[in-house]
Amino acid sequence: MDAAVPRVAPEAETWDLDALYRLHASDVARWAGRLAGPELDVEDLVQEVFVIVRWRLAEFRGDAAITTWLFRITQNVVRRERRRARWGRWWTSDEGIEVACDRDDPERVASRREDVVQLYRALDRLSEKLRTVVILHEIEGLSGEAIAALLDIEANTVWVRLHRARKRLAQVLEAKTR
Amino acid sequence: MSERLERLLEAARHTEPVSAEALPPRPNVAWGGCWPRRLRRWRSWW
């Protein structure tokens, strides 16, 4: 998947933070944006990820691809920030949530914002494992094999999780309309 | 997959991810990284 990225073994300490950022900041931003949904600031998340990368880079042993390692950190940062944001929902409305949209038609933007917020609220009802797989496949458009490589799991596991996630998501949405 | 779920997913697919150009050119990890951004936001809010 990332042939251009060398697997780092004993020379892990030679990874340069700037180079890593140059190569992978846009990947981290994309993952963070997709995993977090419209309620969190992606630039903040990217910075939080690279603050952790800076401190933990020396611990990286190259057991997994660098993208897998970065994805795990991104996932943890997003999870923590989502938990914090959940508290904020008690006193804020969805009105302030911005959804970057490819059209400027205000009605369309508003309805799309509503749809995206609704989807992410439903996704919040899934376990972290199911949530991640369904976001990566259905929204980000990654193949099963790419997801398996990114998460360092078997491709079969991806398909099983995806099947469960779709089923669960449909149940959650159905329960909300009742 | 239900029609409704497909519509919601379609809406999410059309949101634009943050482009690489929108990110700062270097990682901002000084003083805990995100603090300068957060301070700016707090200042504008006040």
PDB file of C-alpha atoms in Angstrom:
ATOM      1  CA  MET A   1       0.000   0.000   0.000  1.00  0.00           C
ATOM      2  CA  ASP A   2       2.735   2.461   0.892  1.00  0.00           C
ATOM      3  CA  ALA A   3       5.634   1.197  -1.134  1.00  0.00           C
ATOM      4  CA  ALA A   4       7.287   4.616  -1.068  1.00  0.00           C
ATOM      5  CA  VAL A   5       7.390   4.585   2.715  1.00  0.00           C
ATOM      6  CA  PRO A   6      10.295   2.588   4.080  1.00  0.00           C
ATOM      7  CA  ARG A   7       9.520   0.235   6.931  1.00  0.00           C
ATOM      8  CA  VAL A   8      11.574   1.549   9.758  1.00  0.00           C
ATOM      9  CA  ALA A   9      13.382  -0.987  11.872  1.00  0.00           C
ATOM     10  CA  PRO A  10      16.524  -0.286  13.911  1.00  0.00           C
ATOM     11  CA  GLU A  11      17.014   3.101  12.351  1.00  0.00           C
ATOM     12  CA  ALA A  12      13.635   4.292  13.644  1.00  0.00           C
ATOM     13  CA  GLU A  13      15.290   7.097  15.523  1.00  0.00           C
ATOM     14  CA  THR A  14      16.466   8.522  12.219  1.00  0.00           C
ATOM     15  CA  TRP A  15      12.902   9.414  11.240  1.00  0.00           C
ATOM     16  CA  ASP A  16      12.745  13.123  10.938  1.00  0.00           C
ATOM     17  CA  LEU A  17       9.544  14.711  12.243  1.00  0.00           C
ATOM     18  CA  ASP A  18       9.470  17.276   9.447  1.00  0.00           C
ATOM     19  CA  ALA A  19       9.842  14.585   6.790  1.00  0.00           C
ATOM     20  CA  LEU A  20       7.149  12.483   8.401  1.00  0.00           C
ATOM     21  CA  TYR A  21       4.870  15.500   8.495  1.00  0.00           C
ATOM     22  CA  ARG A  22       5.609  16.343   4.873  1.00  0.00           C
ATOM     23  CA  LEU A  23       4.837  12.788   3.778  1.00  0.00           C
ATOM     24  CA  HIS A  24       1.836  12.037   5.978  1.00  0.00           C
ATOM     25  CA  ALA A  25       0.184  15.205   7.318  1.00  0.00           C
ATOM     26  CA  SER A  26      -2.433  15.110   4.568  1.00  0.00           C
ATOM     27  CA  ASP A  27      -3.160  11.407   5.300  1.00  0.00           C
ATOM     28  CA  VAL A  28      -3.560  12.207   8.993  1.00  0.00           C
ATOM     29  CA  ALA A  29      -5.826  15.162   8.162  1.00  0.00           C
ATOM     30  CA  ARG A  30      -7.996  13.003   5.922  1.00  0.00           C
ATOM     31  CA  TRP A  31      -8.275  10.190   8.491  1.00  0.00           C
ATOM     32  CA  ALA A  32      -8.933  12.643  11.318  1.00  0.00           C
ATOM     33  CA  GLY A  33     -11.601  14.478   9.325  1.00  0.00           C
ATOM     34  CA  ARG A  34     -13.392  11.288   8.406  1.00  0.00           C
ATOM     35  CA  LEU A  35     -13.157   9.688  11.859  1.00  0.00           C
ATOM     36  CA  ALA A  36     -14.111  12.832  13.749  1.00  0.00           C
ATOM     37  CA  GLY A  37     -16.940  14.054  11.553  1.00  0.00           C
ATOM     38  CA  PRO A  38     -18.035  17.664  11.356  1.00  0.00           C
ATOM     39  CA  GLU A  39     -17.851  18.553  15.043  1.00  0.00           C
ATOM     40  CA  LEU A  40     -14.079  18.695  15.530  1.00  0.00           C
ATOM     41  CA  ASP A  41     -11.379  20.933  14.097  1.00  0.00           C
ATOM     42  CA  VAL A  42      -9.143  18.866  11.823  1.00  0.00           C
ATOM     43  CA  GLU A  43      -6.134  21.175  12.036  1.00  0.00           C
ATOM     44  CA  ASP A  44      -6.167  20.893  15.821  1.00  0.00           C
ATOM     45  CA  LEU A  45      -6.361  17.119  15.573  1.00  0.00           C
ATOM     46  CA  VAL A  46      -3.421  16.977  13.153  1.00  0.00           C
ATOM     47  CA  GLN A  47      -1.350  19.057  15.529  1.00  0.00           C
ATOM     48  CA  GLU A  48      -2.287  16.887  18.501  1.00  0.00           C
ATOM     49  CA  VAL A  49      -1.272  13.801  16.518  1.00  0.00           C
ATOM     50  CA  PHE A  50       2.133  15.221  15.632  1.00  0.00           C
ATOM     51  CA  VAL A  51       2.762  16.376  19.195  1.00  0.00           C
ATOM     52  CA  ILE A  52       2.360  12.716  20.224  1.00  0.00           C
ATOM     53  CA  VAL A  53       4.407  11.529  17.236  1.00  0.00           C
ATOM     54  CA  ARG A  54       7.222  13.826  18.314  1.00  0.00           C
ATOM     55  CA  TRP A  55       7.345  12.262  21.788  1.00  0.00           C
ATOM     56  CA  ARG A  56       6.808   8.669  20.727  1.00  0.00           C
ATOM     57  CA  LEU A  57       8.855   8.501  17.539  1.00  0.00           C
ATOM     58  CA  ALA A  58      11.820   6.965  19.334  1.00  0.00           C
ATOM     59  CA  GLU A  59       9.563   4.110  20.538  1.00  0.00           C
ATOM     60  CA  PHE A  60       8.513   3.193  17.008  1.00  0.00           C
ATOM     61  CA  ARG A  61      10.140  -0.150  16.258  1.00  0.00           C
ATOM     62  CA  GLY A  62       8.859  -0.750  12.755  1.00  0.00           C
ATOM     63  CA  ASP A  63       6.717  -3.769  13.766  1.00  0.00           C
ATOM     64  CA  ALA A  64       3.950  -2.280  11.659  1.00  0.00           C
ATOM     65  CA  ALA A  65       3.955   0.110   8.718  1.00  0.00           C
ATOM     66  CA  ILE A  66       4.439   3.744   9.668  1.00  0.00           C
ATOM     67  CA  THR A  67       0.947   4.478   8.314  1.00  0.00           C
ATOM     68  CA  THR A  68      -0.557   1.893  10.680  1.00  0.00           C
ATOM     69  CA  TRP A  69       1.273   3.495  13.589  1.00  0.00           C
ATOM     70  CA  LEU A  70       0.159   6.997  12.585  1.00  0.00           C
ATOM     71  CA  PHE A  71      -3.400   5.811  12.072  1.00  0.00           C
ATOM     72  CA  ARG A  72      -3.510   4.324  15.582  1.00  0.00           C
ATOM     73  CA  ILE A  73      -2.350   7.594  17.100  1.00  0.00           C
ATOM     74  CA  THR A  74      -4.892   9.516  15.004  1.00  0.00           C
ATOM     75  CA  GLN A  75      -7.646   7.155  16.094  1.00  0.00           C
ATOM     76  CA  ASN A  76      -6.749   7.595  19.774  1.00  0.00           C
ATOM     77  CA  VAL A  77      -6.594  11.384  19.508  1.00  0.00           C
ATOM     78  CA  VAL A  78      -9.956  11.513  17.701  1.00  0.00           C
ATOM     79  CA  ARG A  79     -11.542   9.174  20.273  1.00  0.00           C
ATOM     80  CA  ARG A  80     -10.382  11.369  23.151  1.00  0.00           C
ATOM     81  CA  GLU A  81     -11.564  14.580  21.496  1.00  0.00           C
ATOM     82  CA  ARG A  82     -14.924  13.075  20.562  1.00  0.00           C
ATOM     83  CA  ARG A  83     -15.442  12.132  24.183  1.00  0.00           C
ATOM     84  CA  ARG A  84     -14.719  15.729  25.191  1.00  0.00           C
ATOM     85  CA  ALA A  85     -16.984  17.105  22.460  1.00  0.00           C
ATOM     86  CA  ARG A  86     -19.855  14.916  23.643  1.00  0.00           C
ATOM     87  CA  TRP A  87     -19.977  16.929  26.865  1.00  0.00           C
ATOM     88  CA  GLY A  88     -20.074  20.153  24.881  1.00  0.00           C
ATOM     89  CA  ARG A  89     -23.272  19.033  23.143  1.00  0.00           C
ATOM     90  CA  TRP A  90     -25.210  19.652  26.309  1.00  0.00           C
ATOM     91  CA  TRP A  91     -25.013  23.400  25.815  1.00  0.00           C
ATOM     92  CA  THR A  92     -24.403  23.895  22.090  1.00  0.00           C
ATOM     93  CA  SER A  93     -26.685  23.387  19.119  1.00  0.00           C
ATOM     94  CA  ASP A  94     -25.902  21.818  15.752  1.00  0.00           C
ATOM     95  CA  GLU A  95     -26.319  25.219  14.094  1.00  0.00           C
ATOM     96  CA  GLY A  96     -22.691  26.152  14.487  1.00  0.00           C
ATOM     97  CA  ILE A  97     -21.384  22.949  12.927  1.00  0.00           C
ATOM     98  CA  GLU A  98     -19.828  23.609   9.568  1.00  0.00           C
ATOM     99  CA  VAL A  99     -19.739  21.049   6.815  1.00  0.00           C
ATOM    100  CA  ALA A 100     -17.436  21.786   3.911  1.00  0.00           C
ATOM    101  CA  CYS A 101     -19.585  21.197   0.889  1.00  0.00           C
ATOM    102  CA  ASP A 102     -18.907  21.187  -2.825  1.00  0.00           C
ATOM    103  CA  ARG A 103     -21.908  23.453  -3.554  1.00  0.00           C
ATOM    104  CA  ASP A 104     -22.790  26.861  -2.219  1.00  0.00           C
ATOM    105  CA  ASP A 105     -26.574  26.556  -2.423  1.00  0.00           C
ATOM    106  CA  PRO A 106     -27.532  27.411   1.212  1.00  0.00           C
ATOM    107  CA  GLU A 107     -30.504  25.049   1.331  1.00  0.00           C
ATOM    108  CA  ARG A 108     -28.445  22.194   0.022  1.00  0.00           C
ATOM    109  CA  VAL A 109     -25.623  22.981   2.440  1.00  0.00           C
ATOM    110  CA  ALA A 110     -28.079  23.032   5.369  1.00  0.00           C
ATOM    111  CA  SER A 111     -29.678  19.721   4.432  1.00  0.00           C
ATOM    112  CA  ARG A 112     -26.298  18.125   3.856  1.00  0.00           C
ATOM    113  CA  ARG A 113     -25.102  19.396   7.231  1.00  0.00           C
ATOM    114  CA  GLU A 114     -28.133  17.875   8.876  1.00  0.00           C
ATOM    115  CA  ASP A 115     -27.526  14.547   7.114  1.00  0.00           C
ATOM    116  CA  VAL A 116     -23.847  14.428   8.050  1.00  0.00           C
ATOM    117  CA  VAL A 117     -24.527  15.317  11.690  1.00  0.00           C
ATOM    118  CA  GLN A 118     -27.258  12.676  11.817  1.00  0.00           C
ATOM    119  CA  LEU A 119     -24.951  10.049  10.329  1.00  0.00           C
ATOM    120  CA  TYR A 120     -22.144  10.768  12.791  1.00  0.00           C
ATOM    121  CA  ARG A 121     -24.586  10.686  15.715  1.00  0.00           C
ATOM    122  CA  ALA A 122     -25.685   7.238  14.521  1.00  0.00           C
ATOM    123  CA  LEU A 123     -22.042   6.183  14.086  1.00  0.00           C
ATOM    124  CA  ASP A 124     -21.453   7.159  17.717  1.00  0.00           C
ATOM    125  CA  ARG A 125     -23.721   4.269  18.682  1.00  0.00           C
ATOM    126  CA  LEU A 126     -21.356   1.736  17.117  1.00  0.00           C
ATOM    127  CA  SER A 127     -18.321   0.227  18.779  1.00  0.00           C
ATOM    128  CA  GLU A 128     -14.993   1.817  17.855  1.00  0.00           C
ATOM    129  CA  LYS A 129     -14.001  -1.163  15.692  1.00  0.00           C
ATOM    130  CA  LEU A 130     -17.209  -1.182  13.655  1.00  0.00           C
ATOM    131  CA  ARG A 131     -17.294   2.598  13.412  1.00  0.00           C
ATOM    132  CA  THR A 132     -13.745   2.802  12.026  1.00  0.00           C
ATOM    133  CA  VAL A 133     -14.273   0.157   9.361  1.00  0.00           C
ATOM    134  CA  VAL A 134     -17.537   1.571   8.107  1.00  0.00           C
ATOM    135  CA  ILE A 135     -16.090   5.103   7.910  1.00  0.00           C
ATOM    136  CA  LEU A 136     -12.987   3.966   6.047  1.00  0.00           C
ATOM    137  CA  HIS A 137     -14.935   1.873   3.554  1.00  0.00           C
ATOM    138  CA  GLU A 138     -18.243   3.665   3.043  1.00  0.00           C
ATOM    139  CA  ILE A 139     -17.103   7.273   3.401  1.00  0.00           C
ATOM    140  CA  GLU A 140     -13.387   7.321   2.660  1.00  0.00           C
ATOM    141  CA  GLY A 141     -13.799   4.676  -0.045  1.00  0.00           C
ATOM    142  CA  LEU A 142     -10.860   2.442   0.935  1.00  0.00           C
ATOM    143  CA  SER A 143     -10.883  -1.176  -0.236  1.00  0.00           C
ATOM    144  CA  GLY A 144     -11.053  -4.052   2.233  1.00  0.00           C
ATOM    145  CA  GLU A 145      -7.401  -4.848   1.584  1.00  0.00           C
ATOM    146  CA  ALA A 146      -6.305  -1.243   2.149  1.00  0.00           C
ATOM    147  CA  ILE A 147      -8.245  -1.137   5.422  1.00  0.00           C
ATOM    148  CA  ALA A 148      -6.715  -4.455   6.500  1.00  0.00           C
ATOM    149  CA  ALA A 149      -3.234  -3.076   5.824  1.00  0.00           C
ATOM    150  CA  LEU A 150      -3.961   0.186   7.621  1.00  0.00           C
ATOM    151  CA  LEU A 151      -5.415  -1.500  10.700  1.00  0.00           C
ATOM    152  CA  ASP A 152      -2.988  -4.427  10.571  1.00  0.00           C
ATOM    153  CA  ILE A 153      -5.804  -7.011  10.610  1.00  0.00           C
ATOM    154  CA  GLU A 154      -6.990  -9.784   8.268  1.00  0.00           C
ATOM    155  CA  ALA A 155      -9.081  -8.774   5.250  1.00  0.00           C
ATOM    156  CA  ASN A 156     -11.756 -11.262   6.328  1.00  0.00           C
ATOM    157  CA  THR A 157     -12.067  -9.465   9.654  1.00  0.00           C
ATOM    158  CA  VAL A 158     -12.680  -6.222   7.766  1.00  0.00           C
ATOM    159  CA  TRP A 159     -15.594  -7.741   5.822  1.00  0.00           C
ATOM    160  CA  VAL A 160     -17.113  -9.282   8.955  1.00  0.00           C
ATOM    161  CA  ARG A 161     -16.910  -5.955  10.804  1.00  0.00           C
ATOM    162  CA  LEU A 162     -18.321  -4.116   7.810  1.00  0.00           C
ATOM    163  CA  HIS A 163     -21.289  -6.448   7.584  1.00  0.00           C
ATOM    164  CA  ARG A 164     -22.024  -6.033  11.313  1.00  0.00           C
ATOM    165  CA  ALA A 165     -21.526  -2.276  11.130  1.00  0.00           C
ATOM    166  CA  ARG A 166     -24.025  -1.821   8.284  1.00  0.00           C
ATOM    167  CA  LYS A 167     -26.576  -3.948  10.077  1.00  0.00           C
ATOM    168  CA  ARG A 168     -26.141  -2.083  13.345  1.00  0.00           C
ATOM    169  CA  LEU A 169     -26.221   1.301  11.647  1.00  0.00           C
ATOM    170  CA  ALA A 170     -29.471   0.451   9.880  1.00  0.00           C
ATOM    171  CA  GLN A 171     -30.961  -0.630  13.241  1.00  0.00           C
ATOM    172  CA  VAL A 172     -29.875   2.612  14.919  1.00  0.00           C
ATOM    173  CA  LEU A 173     -31.365   4.755  12.153  1.00  0.00           C
ATOM    174  CA  GLU A 174     -34.569   2.757  12.145  1.00  0.00           C
ATOM    175  CA  ALA A 175     -34.919   3.124  15.916  1.00  0.00           C
ATOM    176  CA  LYS A 176     -34.467   6.893  15.586  1.00  0.00           C
ATOM    177  CA  THR A 177     -37.306   7.250  13.075  1.00  0.00           C
ATOM    178  CA  ARG A 178     -39.795   5.413  15.277  1.00  0.00           C
TER     179      ARG A 178
ATOM    180  CA  MET B   1     -28.508  -0.982   2.567  1.00  0.00           C
ATOM    181  CA  SER B   2     -31.481   1.223   3.349  1.00  0.00           C
ATOM    182  CA  GLU B   3     -32.167   4.231   1.161  1.00  0.00           C
ATOM    183  CA  ARG B   4     -31.868   6.561   4.118  1.00  0.00           C
ATOM    184  CA  LEU B   5     -28.495   5.208   5.183  1.00  0.00           C
ATOM    185  CA  GLU B   6     -27.234   5.496   1.613  1.00  0.00           C
ATOM    186  CA  ARG B   7     -28.386   9.148   1.497  1.00  0.00           C
ATOM    187  CA  LEU B   8     -26.584   9.981   4.747  1.00  0.00           C
ATOM    188  CA  LEU B   9     -23.407   8.244   3.590  1.00  0.00           C
ATOM    189  CA  GLU B  10     -23.587  10.072   0.273  1.00  0.00           C
ATOM    190  CA  ALA B  11     -23.779  13.399   2.123  1.00  0.00           C
ATOM    191  CA  ALA B  12     -20.711  12.473   4.183  1.00  0.00           C
ATOM    192  CA  ARG B  13     -18.782  11.405   1.068  1.00  0.00           C
ATOM    193  CA  HIS B  14     -19.313  14.833  -0.436  1.00  0.00           C
ATOM    194  CA  THR B  15     -17.783  16.734   2.450  1.00  0.00           C
ATOM    195  CA  GLU B  16     -14.397  18.065   1.522  1.00  0.00           C
ATOM    196  CA  PRO B  17     -11.484  16.848   3.594  1.00  0.00           C
ATOM    197  CA  VAL B  18      -8.900  19.412   4.712  1.00  0.00           C
ATOM    198  CA  SER B  19      -6.389  19.834   1.906  1.00  0.00           C
ATOM    199  CA  ALA B  20      -2.647  19.599   2.456  1.00  0.00           C
ATOM    200  CA  GLU B  21      -2.320  23.266   1.470  1.00  0.00           C
ATOM    201  CA  ALA B  22      -4.584  24.290   4.345  1.00  0.00           C
ATOM    202  CA  LEU B  23      -2.204  22.747   6.887  1.00  0.00           C
ATOM    203  CA  PRO B  24       0.772  24.657   8.274  1.00  0.00           C
ATOM    204  CA  PRO B  25       3.998  23.833   6.383  1.00  0.00           C
ATOM    205  CA  ARG B  26       5.670  22.420   9.502  1.00  0.00           C
ATOM    206  CA  PRO B  27       4.270  20.520  12.478  1.00  0.00           C
ATOM    207  CA  ASN B  28       3.460  22.946  15.239  1.00  0.00           C
ATOM    208  CA  VAL B  29       4.769  21.040  18.230  1.00  0.00           C
ATOM    209  CA  ALA B  30       6.302  23.863  20.251  1.00  0.00           C
ATOM    210  CA  TRP B  31       4.777  24.387  23.714  1.00  0.00           C
ATOM    211  CA  GLY B  32       2.475  21.424  23.361  1.00  0.00           C
ATOM    212  CA  GLY B  33       1.658  22.179  19.763  1.00  0.00           C
ATOM    213  CA  CYS B  34      -1.938  23.109  19.660  1.00  0.00           C
ATOM    214  CA  TRP B  35      -1.771  25.804  22.307  1.00  0.00           C
ATOM    215  CA  PRO B  36      -0.976  28.712  19.971  1.00  0.00           C
ATOM    216  CA  ARG B  37      -4.054  27.848  17.858  1.00  0.00           C
ATOM    217  CA  ARG B  38      -6.286  27.410  20.867  1.00  0.00           C
ATOM    218  CA  LEU B  39      -5.083  30.635  22.451  1.00  0.00           C
ATOM    219  CA  ARG B  40      -5.853  32.482  19.228  1.00  0.00           C
ATOM    220  CA  ARG B  41      -9.346  31.011  19.191  1.00  0.00           C
ATOM    221  CA  TRP B  42     -10.002  31.887  22.824  1.00  0.00           C
ATOM    222  CA  ARG B  43      -8.754  35.431  22.255  1.00  0.00           C
ATOM    223  CA  SER B  44     -11.075  35.927  19.298  1.00  0.00           C
ATOM    224  CA  TRP B  45     -13.960  34.480  21.263  1.00  0.00           C
ATOM    225  CA  TRP B  46     -13.456  36.869  24.168  1.00  0.00           C
TER     226      TRP B  46
END
